[in-house]
Short mmCIF file of C-alpha atoms and ligand atoms in Angstrom, two decimals:
data_model
loop_
_atom_site.label_atom_id
_atom_site.label_comp_id
_atom_site.label_asym_id
_atom_site.label_seq_id
_atom_site.Cartn_x
_atom_site.Cartn_y
_atom_site.Cartn_z
CA MET A 145 0.00 0.00 0.00
CA ALA A 146 2.78 2.45 0.98
CA MET A 147 4.23 1.85 -2.48
CA LEU A 148 1.48 4.03 -3.98
CA LYS A 149 2.07 6.94 -1.59
CA GLY A 150 2.81 10.06 -3.59
CA ARG A 151 2.79 8.17 -6.90
CA ARG A 152 1.34 10.15 -9.77
CA VAL A 153 -1.29 8.14 -11.57
CA VAL A 154 -2.92 9.37 -14.78
CA LEU A 155 -6.16 7.39 -14.82
CA GLY A 156 -7.62 6.97 -18.29
CA VAL A 157 -11.32 6.13 -18.22
CA THR A 158 -12.97 4.87 -21.42
CA GLY A 159 -16.49 4.13 -22.64
CA SER A 160 -17.28 0.84 -20.95
CA ILE A 161 -20.31 0.07 -18.85
CA ALA A 162 -17.74 -0.63 -16.10
CA ALA A 163 -16.74 3.07 -16.10
CA TYR A 164 -18.88 3.53 -12.96
CA LYS A 165 -16.30 1.43 -11.10
CA SER A 166 -13.64 4.04 -11.86
CA ALA A 167 -15.19 6.16 -9.08
CA LEU A 168 -14.35 3.40 -6.59
CA LEU A 169 -10.94 2.98 -8.20
CA VAL A 170 -10.14 6.68 -7.75
CA ARG A 171 -11.12 6.32 -4.08
CA GLU A 172 -8.88 3.26 -3.66
CA LEU A 173 -5.90 5.04 -5.25
CA VAL A 174 -6.39 8.28 -3.34
CA LYS A 175 -6.80 6.38 -0.07
CA ALA A 176 -3.50 4.62 -0.79
CA GLY A 177 -1.85 8.06 -1.07
CA ALA A 178 -1.58 8.30 -4.87
CA LYS A 179 -2.07 11.58 -6.71
CA VAL A 180 -4.65 10.94 -9.39
CA ARG A 181 -5.48 12.97 -12.47
CA VAL A 182 -8.30 11.60 -14.58
CA VAL A 183 -8.49 11.73 -18.38
CA MET A 184 -11.81 10.60 -19.85
CA THR A 185 -12.63 9.70 -23.42
CA PRO A 186 -15.79 11.28 -24.83
CA GLY A 187 -17.27 7.75 -24.71
CA ALA A 188 -16.61 7.45 -20.97
CA GLN A 189 -18.74 10.52 -20.30
CA GLU A 190 -21.79 8.61 -21.50
CA PHE A 191 -21.35 6.40 -18.43
CA ILE A 192 -20.01 8.58 -15.62
CA THR A 193 -19.71 12.33 -15.17
CA PRO A 194 -16.42 14.25 -14.96
CA LEU A 195 -17.87 15.92 -11.87
CA THR A 196 -17.87 12.62 -9.96
CA LEU A 197 -14.30 11.73 -10.87
CA GLY A 198 -13.09 15.31 -10.47
CA THR A 199 -14.55 15.52 -6.98
CA LEU A 200 -13.11 12.16 -5.90
CA SER A 201 -9.65 12.79 -7.36
CA GLY A 202 -9.52 16.39 -6.15
CA HIS A 203 -8.39 17.58 -9.59
CA PRO A 204 -10.24 18.79 -12.66
CA VAL A 205 -10.91 16.01 -15.15
CA HIS A 206 -9.46 16.37 -18.63
CA SER A 207 -11.38 15.11 -21.62
CA GLU A 208 -11.06 17.49 -24.55
CA LEU A 209 -8.03 18.31 -26.68
CA THR A 210 -9.17 21.92 -26.91
CA GLN A 211 -10.59 23.86 -23.98
CA ASP A 212 -11.94 27.23 -25.07
CA ARG A 213 -12.33 27.57 -28.82
CA ASN A 214 -12.61 31.37 -28.64
CA ALA A 215 -9.62 31.79 -26.35
CA GLY A 216 -7.61 29.23 -28.35
CA THR A 217 -6.66 27.22 -25.25
CA TRP A 218 -5.96 23.51 -25.20
CA THR A 219 -5.24 20.69 -22.76
CA ASP A 220 -1.53 20.06 -22.60
CA HIS A 221 -1.41 16.34 -23.36
CA VAL A 222 2.39 16.35 -23.33
CA GLU A 223 2.49 17.84 -19.82
CA LEU A 224 -0.08 15.30 -18.60
CA GLY A 225 1.87 12.44 -20.13
CA LEU A 226 5.10 13.60 -18.52
CA TRP A 227 3.44 14.22 -15.13
CA GLY A 228 2.48 10.60 -14.50
CA ASP A 229 4.62 7.89 -12.93
CA VAL A 230 2.19 5.55 -14.62
CA ILE A 231 -0.83 5.76 -16.91
CA LEU A 232 -3.54 3.35 -15.84
CA VAL A 233 -6.34 2.85 -18.35
CA ALA A 234 -9.23 1.33 -16.42
CA PRO A 235 -11.62 0.37 -17.80
CA ALA A 236 -9.94 -0.03 -21.18
CA THR A 237 -12.37 -0.62 -24.05
CA ALA A 238 -11.65 -2.70 -27.14
CA HIS A 239 -11.77 0.58 -29.08
CA THR A 240 -9.12 2.32 -26.96
CA LEU A 241 -6.88 -0.76 -26.97
CA SER A 242 -6.94 -0.82 -30.76
CA GLY A 243 -6.25 2.93 -30.86
CA MET A 244 -3.22 2.37 -28.64
CA VAL A 245 -1.90 -0.38 -30.89
CA GLU A 246 -2.33 1.74 -34.00
CA GLY A 247 -0.89 4.83 -32.34
CA ARG A 248 -4.00 6.87 -33.10
CA GLY A 249 -4.39 10.32 -31.57
CA ASP A 250 -8.05 11.11 -32.12
CA ASN A 251 -8.91 11.90 -28.50
CA LEU A 252 -7.10 13.41 -25.53
CA LEU A 253 -6.39 10.08 -23.79
CA LEU A 254 -4.80 8.59 -26.91
CA THR A 255 -2.58 11.65 -27.38
CA VAL A 256 -1.54 11.52 -23.72
CA LEU A 257 -0.65 7.84 -24.20
CA LEU A 258 1.35 8.70 -27.31
CA SER A 259 3.38 11.43 -25.65
CA ALA A 260 3.92 9.72 -22.29
CA LYS A 261 7.34 8.52 -21.22
CA CYS A 262 6.07 6.57 -18.21
CA PRO A 263 4.90 2.94 -18.20
CA VAL A 264 1.33 2.06 -19.05
CA VAL A 265 -1.05 -0.39 -17.36
CA VAL A 266 -4.41 -1.37 -18.85
CA ALA A 267 -7.37 -3.10 -17.25
CA PRO A 268 -9.61 -4.27 -20.12
CA ALA A 269 -13.36 -4.50 -19.65
CA MET A 270 -15.78 -5.74 -22.26
CA ASP A 271 -18.26 -8.33 -23.23
CA ARG A 272 -16.96 -11.94 -23.33
CA ASP A 273 -17.10 -12.22 -27.12
CA MET A 274 -15.38 -8.86 -27.60
CA PHE A 275 -12.64 -9.91 -25.20
CA THR A 276 -12.02 -13.32 -26.78
CA HIS A 277 -12.16 -11.89 -30.32
CA GLU A 278 -8.98 -12.46 -32.26
CA ALA A 279 -8.56 -8.72 -32.86
CA THR A 280 -8.74 -7.84 -29.15
CA GLN A 281 -6.41 -10.68 -28.18
CA ALA A 282 -3.93 -9.64 -30.89
CA ASN A 283 -4.10 -6.03 -29.67
CA LEU A 284 -3.44 -7.08 -26.06
CA GLN A 285 -0.48 -9.19 -27.15
CA ALA A 286 0.91 -6.32 -29.22
CA LEU A 287 0.62 -3.97 -26.23
CA GLU A 288 2.26 -6.48 -23.88
CA LYS A 289 5.10 -6.83 -26.35
CA ARG A 290 5.61 -3.07 -26.06
CA GLY A 291 5.84 -3.34 -22.28
CA VAL A 292 2.25 -2.46 -21.38
CA HIS A 293 1.12 -4.38 -18.29
CA VAL A 294 -2.32 -5.96 -18.59
CA ILE A 295 -4.49 -6.48 -15.53
CA GLU A 296 -6.58 -9.47 -16.54
CA PRO A 297 -10.35 -9.02 -16.43
CA GLY A 298 -12.36 -11.19 -14.09
CA GLU A 299 -14.81 -13.94 -14.98
CA GLY A 300 -18.50 -14.02 -14.15
CA GLU A 301 -21.76 -12.45 -15.12
CA LEU A 302 -21.36 -9.62 -17.63
CA ALA A 303 -23.56 -6.60 -18.25
CA SER A 304 -24.67 -8.14 -21.55
CA GLY A 305 -26.10 -11.11 -19.64
CA LEU A 306 -23.35 -13.41 -20.93
CA GLU A 307 -21.16 -15.38 -18.56
CA GLY A 308 -17.40 -15.41 -19.03
CA LYS A 309 -14.21 -13.39 -18.98
CA GLY A 310 -14.40 -9.64 -19.55
CA ARG A 311 -15.47 -8.02 -16.26
CA LEU A 312 -13.27 -5.14 -15.18
CA ALA A 313 -11.04 -6.34 -12.35
CA GLU A 314 -12.42 -5.11 -9.02
CA PRO A 315 -10.97 -1.70 -7.98
CA GLU A 316 -9.32 -3.27 -4.94
CA ARG A 317 -7.58 -5.87 -7.12
CA ILE A 318 -6.45 -3.15 -9.56
CA ARG A 319 -4.98 -1.22 -6.64
CA GLU A 320 -3.24 -4.36 -5.35
CA GLU A 321 -1.84 -5.26 -8.77
CA LEU A 322 -0.64 -1.72 -9.32
CA THR A 323 1.10 -1.83 -5.94
CA ALA A 324 2.73 -5.18 -6.76
CA TRP A 325 3.72 -3.87 -10.17
CA PHE A 326 5.39 -0.78 -8.66
CA THR A 327 7.17 -2.99 -6.10
CA GLU A 328 8.46 -5.31 -8.82
CA ARG A 329 9.85 -2.33 -10.71
CA SER A 330 11.69 -1.10 -7.62
CA PRO A 331 14.83 -3.24 -7.46
CA LEU A 332 16.45 -0.82 -5.00
CA LEU A 333 13.57 -0.82 -2.54
CA GLY A 334 14.84 -0.62 1.05
CA ARG A 335 18.10 1.03 -0.04
CA HIS A 336 19.06 4.58 0.82
CA ALA A 337 21.11 7.23 -1.01
CA LEU A 338 22.68 10.47 0.14
CA ILE A 339 23.23 12.91 -2.71
CA THR A 340 24.64 16.42 -2.69
CA VAL A 341 23.66 18.61 -5.61
CA GLY A 342 24.09 22.08 -7.09
CA PRO A 343 26.54 24.87 -6.34
CA THR A 344 27.15 26.56 -3.01
CA HIS A 345 26.95 30.31 -2.52
CA GLU A 346 29.56 31.77 -0.17
CA PRO A 347 28.48 35.21 1.03
CA LEU A 348 30.68 38.28 0.75
CA ASP A 349 27.98 40.50 2.20
CA ALA A 350 24.19 40.55 2.39
CA VAL A 351 23.77 40.42 -1.41
CA ARG A 352 27.06 39.32 -2.97
CA PHE A 353 28.51 35.84 -3.01
CA ILE A 354 31.12 33.58 -4.57
CA GLY A 355 29.47 30.78 -6.51
CA ASN A 356 29.58 28.76 -9.69
CA ARG A 357 27.36 27.83 -12.62
CA SER A 358 26.33 24.32 -11.52
CA SER A 359 22.63 23.85 -12.40
CA GLY A 360 22.10 20.69 -10.32
CA ARG A 361 20.47 18.93 -13.31
CA GLN A 362 22.74 15.90 -13.29
CA GLY A 363 22.41 15.31 -9.56
CA VAL A 364 18.63 15.72 -9.62
CA ALA A 365 18.36 13.32 -12.58
CA ILE A 366 20.32 10.75 -10.55
CA ALA A 367 18.17 11.28 -7.45
CA LEU A 368 15.00 10.78 -9.51
CA GLU A 369 16.33 7.69 -11.27
CA LEU A 370 17.30 6.06 -7.97
CA ALA A 371 13.99 7.03 -6.37
CA GLN A 372 12.15 5.52 -9.36
CA ARG A 373 14.00 2.29 -8.61
CA GLY A 374 12.67 2.32 -5.07
CA MET A 375 15.44 4.04 -3.13
CA THR A 376 14.84 6.69 -0.52
CA VAL A 377 17.07 9.67 -1.16
CA ASP A 378 18.36 12.44 1.07
CA LEU A 379 19.00 15.23 -1.40
CA ILE A 380 21.12 18.02 0.03
CA ALA A 381 20.64 20.81 -2.48
CA GLY A 382 22.57 24.02 -2.90
CA PRO A 383 20.77 26.95 -4.54
CA ILE A 384 19.24 25.40 -7.68
CA GLU A 385 16.11 26.30 -9.58
CA ILE A 386 14.80 22.79 -10.17
CA GLU A 387 11.63 21.57 -8.48
CA VAL A 388 11.94 17.98 -7.28
CA ASP A 389 8.69 16.14 -6.66
CA HIS A 390 9.03 12.49 -5.71
CA PRO A 391 7.77 10.81 -2.55
CA GLY A 392 11.06 8.95 -2.13
CA ILE A 393 13.17 12.12 -2.12
CA ARG A 394 13.65 14.19 1.04
CA ARG A 395 15.21 17.49 0.06
CA VAL A 396 17.12 19.85 2.33
CA ASN A 397 17.99 23.23 0.88
CA VAL A 398 21.26 24.88 1.83
CA GLU A 399 23.27 27.89 0.64
CA THR A 400 26.86 27.53 1.78
CA ALA A 401 29.43 24.74 1.89
CA LEU A 402 29.35 24.71 5.69
CA GLU A 403 25.57 24.36 5.66
CA MET A 404 25.82 21.59 3.07
CA GLU A 405 28.38 19.75 5.16
CA ALA A 406 26.27 20.02 8.32
CA ALA A 407 23.07 18.89 6.55
CA ALA A 408 24.79 15.99 4.79
CA GLN A 409 26.54 14.77 7.94
CA SER A 410 23.32 14.99 9.91
CA ALA A 411 21.47 13.02 7.18
CA LEU A 412 24.22 10.40 7.29
CA LEU A 413 23.93 10.06 11.06
CA ASN A 414 20.17 9.83 10.80
CA ARG A 415 20.17 7.05 8.25
CA ALA A 416 23.19 5.10 7.01
CA PRO A 417 23.32 5.43 3.24
CA ASP A 418 23.98 2.47 0.95
CA VAL A 419 25.37 4.94 -1.57
CA ILE A 420 26.81 8.43 -1.33
CA ILE A 421 26.96 10.55 -4.47
CA GLY A 422 28.73 13.88 -4.38
CA THR A 423 27.53 15.75 -7.45
CA ALA A 424 27.60 19.17 -5.77
CA ALA A 425 30.04 21.73 -7.09
CA VAL A 426 31.09 22.94 -3.65
CA ALA A 427 32.96 26.26 -3.63
CA ASP A 428 36.59 25.53 -2.73
CA VAL A 429 36.86 28.70 -0.65
CA ARG A 430 34.67 31.17 1.23
CA PRO A 431 35.25 34.80 2.16
CA THR A 432 36.86 34.78 5.60
CA SER A 433 34.89 37.71 7.00
CA PRO A 434 31.55 38.19 5.27
CA THR A 435 29.52 41.17 6.40
CA SER A 436 25.84 40.86 7.22
CA GLU A 437 24.97 44.20 5.60
CA LYS A 438 25.36 45.21 1.98
CA THR A 439 28.74 46.89 1.54
CA ALA A 440 28.45 50.22 -0.31
CA LYS A 441 30.17 50.41 -3.68
CA THR A 442 32.53 53.06 -2.31
CA ASN A 443 33.58 50.74 0.56
CA LEU A 444 34.28 47.59 -1.46
CA PRO A 445 37.59 46.03 -0.41
CA SER A 446 40.34 45.83 -2.99
CA SER A 447 41.09 42.26 -2.02
CA ILE A 448 39.15 39.49 -0.30
CA SER A 449 40.61 37.16 2.25
CA LEU A 450 39.54 33.58 1.62
CA THR A 451 39.33 30.46 3.78
CA GLU A 452 39.36 26.95 2.40
CA ASN A 453 36.08 25.05 2.63
CA PRO A 454 35.95 21.50 3.99
CA ASP A 455 35.98 18.61 1.53
CA ILE A 456 32.38 17.51 2.05
CA LEU A 457 32.52 14.29 0.05
CA GLN A 458 35.73 13.12 1.68
CA GLY A 459 34.24 13.81 5.11
CA LEU A 460 31.11 11.85 4.25
CA ASN A 461 33.06 8.95 2.75
CA GLU A 462 35.19 8.72 5.89
CA ALA A 463 32.15 8.74 8.16
CA ALA A 464 30.17 6.22 6.08
CA PRO A 465 30.18 2.47 6.72
CA PRO A 466 32.84 0.65 4.66
CA SER A 467 30.32 -1.21 2.51
CA CYS A 468 28.63 2.04 1.40
CA TYR A 469 29.27 2.64 -2.32
CA LYS A 470 30.86 6.07 -2.77
CA VAL A 471 30.66 8.12 -5.94
CA GLY A 472 32.36 11.43 -6.66
CA PHE A 473 32.03 13.76 -9.63
CA ALA A 474 34.92 15.59 -11.27
CA LEU A 475 34.65 18.39 -13.80
CA ALA A 476 37.93 18.92 -15.65
CA HIS A 477 38.84 21.65 -18.10
CA ASP A 478 41.20 19.27 -19.90
CA ASP A 479 41.33 15.48 -20.15
CA GLY A 480 41.19 15.24 -16.36
CA LEU A 481 41.90 11.53 -16.03
CA GLU A 482 44.89 11.96 -13.76
CA ALA A 483 42.97 14.32 -11.51
CA ALA A 484 40.04 11.87 -11.42
CA LEU A 485 42.33 9.02 -10.36
CA ARG A 486 43.80 11.26 -7.65
CA LYS A 487 40.30 12.19 -6.50
CA LEU A 488 39.32 8.53 -6.37
CA GLU A 489 42.10 7.88 -3.89
CA GLN A 490 42.05 11.11 -1.88
CA LYS A 491 38.30 11.22 -1.37
CA LYS A 492 38.08 7.47 -0.78
CA CYS A 493 35.58 6.98 -3.64
CA ASP A 494 34.73 3.71 -5.36
CA LEU A 495 33.91 5.56 -8.56
CA VAL A 496 34.57 9.01 -9.99
CA VAL A 497 32.30 10.24 -12.78
CA LEU A 498 34.49 12.45 -14.90
CA ASN A 499 33.27 15.03 -17.35
CA SER A 500 35.39 17.49 -19.19
CA LEU A 501 34.66 21.03 -20.33
CA ALA A 502 36.77 20.13 -23.36
CA ASP A 503 33.88 17.93 -24.56
CA LYS A 504 31.11 19.85 -26.32
CA GLY A 505 27.77 19.58 -24.52
CA ALA A 506 29.27 18.27 -21.26
CA GLY A 507 29.30 19.82 -17.80
CA PHE A 508 27.51 22.79 -16.22
CA GLY A 509 24.35 24.28 -17.64
CA HIS A 510 23.79 21.74 -20.43
CA THR A 511 20.96 19.21 -20.56
CA THR A 512 23.47 16.73 -21.97
CA ASN A 513 26.64 15.23 -20.55
CA GLN A 514 29.55 13.12 -21.72
CA VAL A 515 31.18 11.14 -18.96
CA ARG A 516 33.75 8.52 -18.12
CA PHE A 517 33.24 6.21 -15.18
CA VAL A 518 36.63 5.96 -13.52
CA HIS A 519 36.61 2.89 -11.26
CA GLY A 520 40.41 2.70 -11.10
CA PRO A 521 43.46 3.01 -13.35
CA ASN A 522 42.58 -0.24 -15.10
CA ARG A 523 38.85 0.22 -15.38
CA ILE A 524 37.57 3.30 -17.16
CA ASP A 525 34.26 3.17 -19.03
CA SER A 526 33.72 5.91 -21.65
CA PHE A 527 30.28 6.95 -22.82
CA ASP A 528 28.96 9.00 -25.76
CA LEU A 529 27.26 12.38 -25.35
CA LYS A 530 23.90 11.61 -23.72
CA SER A 531 21.06 13.38 -21.94
CA LYS A 532 21.62 13.80 -18.21
CA GLN A 533 18.73 11.38 -17.63
CA GLU A 534 20.52 8.73 -19.67
CA VAL A 535 23.73 9.31 -17.72
CA ALA A 536 21.66 8.87 -14.55
CA VAL A 537 20.39 5.53 -15.87
CA ASP A 538 23.96 4.37 -16.63
CA LEU A 539 25.06 5.31 -13.12
CA ALA A 540 22.00 3.69 -11.53
CA GLU A 541 22.86 0.44 -13.34
CA VAL A 542 26.36 0.47 -11.84
CA ILE A 543 24.97 1.26 -8.38
CA GLN A 544 22.38 -1.49 -8.67
CA SER A 545 24.96 -4.08 -9.60
CA GLN A 546 27.33 -2.91 -6.84
CA LEU A 547 24.62 -2.94 -4.17
CA SER A 548 23.46 -6.42 -5.16
CA GLU A 549 26.70 -7.67 -3.59
CA ARG A 550 26.52 -5.52 -0.46
CA PRO A 551 24.42 -5.75 2.72
CA THR A 552 21.59 -3.27 3.26
CA LEU A 553 22.79 -0.60 5.68
CA SER A 554 19.65 0.96 7.09
C1 FMN B 743 -24.19 0.43 -23.04
C2 FMN B 743 -22.84 0.26 -23.67
C3 FMN B 743 -21.86 -0.41 -23.00
C4 FMN B 743 -20.60 -0.59 -23.55
N1 FMN B 743 -19.65 -1.28 -22.85
C5 FMN B 743 -18.46 -1.50 -23.43
C6 FMN B 743 -17.48 -2.25 -22.73
O1 FMN B 743 -17.65 -2.69 -21.58
N2 FMN B 743 -16.30 -2.47 -23.34
C7 FMN B 743 -16.01 -2.00 -24.59
O2 FMN B 743 -14.93 -2.27 -25.10
N3 FMN B 743 -16.93 -1.25 -25.27
C8 FMN B 743 -18.12 -0.99 -24.71
N4 FMN B 743 -19.07 -0.26 -25.39
C9 FMN B 743 -18.71 0.29 -26.70
C10 FMN B 743 -17.88 1.54 -26.55
O3 FMN B 743 -18.58 2.52 -25.78
C11 FMN B 743 -17.52 2.12 -27.91
O4 FMN B 743 -16.71 1.20 -28.60
C12 FMN B 743 -16.82 3.46 -27.82
O5 FMN B 743 -16.50 3.86 -29.13
C13 FMN B 743 -15.59 3.41 -26.97
O6 FMN B 743 -14.88 4.61 -27.07
P1 FMN B 743 -13.62 4.95 -26.17
O7 FMN B 743 -12.77 3.75 -26.14
O8 FMN B 743 -12.97 6.09 -26.88
O9 FMN B 743 -14.14 5.35 -24.85
C14 FMN B 743 -20.33 -0.06 -24.84
C15 FMN B 743 -21.31 0.66 -25.49
C16 FMN B 743 -22.56 0.82 -24.93
C17 FMN B 743 -23.60 1.60 -25.66
#
């Protein structure tokens, strides 16, 4: 049940007589802590009103591609598709299943399904003969081949008066199957990560600071990827502009290196991490004597005295249990391999992810990255230029394989 807490479910409701059960399904999902947004086909509205599902889900129901013809507004199917952790089509009619197979986009739900990046689950509901028809069975097989999970309909008396298979699975069973399905897709469930992310800002006075251009995108992508795989994540974030919304991620916002160190050490004491990932671009130095007021332009000092900041990752790695897997990041302006190998040793990391400003599209500010995984002098894996999400997937694969050989620490 806890598996559904905070999960974002786009519930597609289609024109089956069983659409009335979607009201109970919304209740089941909401009670389990899921966030539910309902998309109805025009056909579904013949069976149940948007008002019912909107009230139960606590969100407006979407059903039309366009909203106000005069104002020229539309429903953002791409945004809806990207919002969900899963799209659950329940009940799924024979018509919608065939539209999914063909990749048709003639209603809002089908366009959401086409633009979604998240997995899809369908719970078919139809008359026995429609369900056993060769076309429907072929469509279900085609969808399963594409990775769509099918919640089998139940057997029994059908609305048509026929007996047989085709009844929408009961809402409680759909909720249970969805929970089991999420659990199955969470190979890192029960594991915990501590991730630092973003730059730090070291104040000179009330308004000025020393900082850097780290956007935090790579670290956030890693946190999300690990959370998707079931991990809980303590995300210690310097000043970044990215919103992070995942039930498995607990975010603490900090400004300075000293604050980041304190927050990360306290998170570590609170819960032993199975993996530590230092993606933060911590300022190496801080002004020795910042002032709490804004210094007037005429009073600006001609030089600034600086104090070295602590090495946060090294401190964490030293405090962590030996079987914790420790990952550092290194941004080099040249090849950087030697520096990465040094970092590996000095900071007591198991892996350093190296990216170089010499590679186009890599490093700060970009949505892409090109990295090398430096495990040691004799094991360096080089990757092509990829999106930061794809880099996160590559790293998560390494972490998953490493943790499979290590005991759970918390
Ligand atoms: C009373 C009634 C009940 C229906 N029940 C189902 C059903 O359970 N399953 C199904 O696949 N189609 C059912 N249909 C047919 C669909 O409503 C029809 O194929 C429609 O085009 C589906 O559109 P949609 O998939 O876009 O919602 C039913 C139609 C009527 C009139």
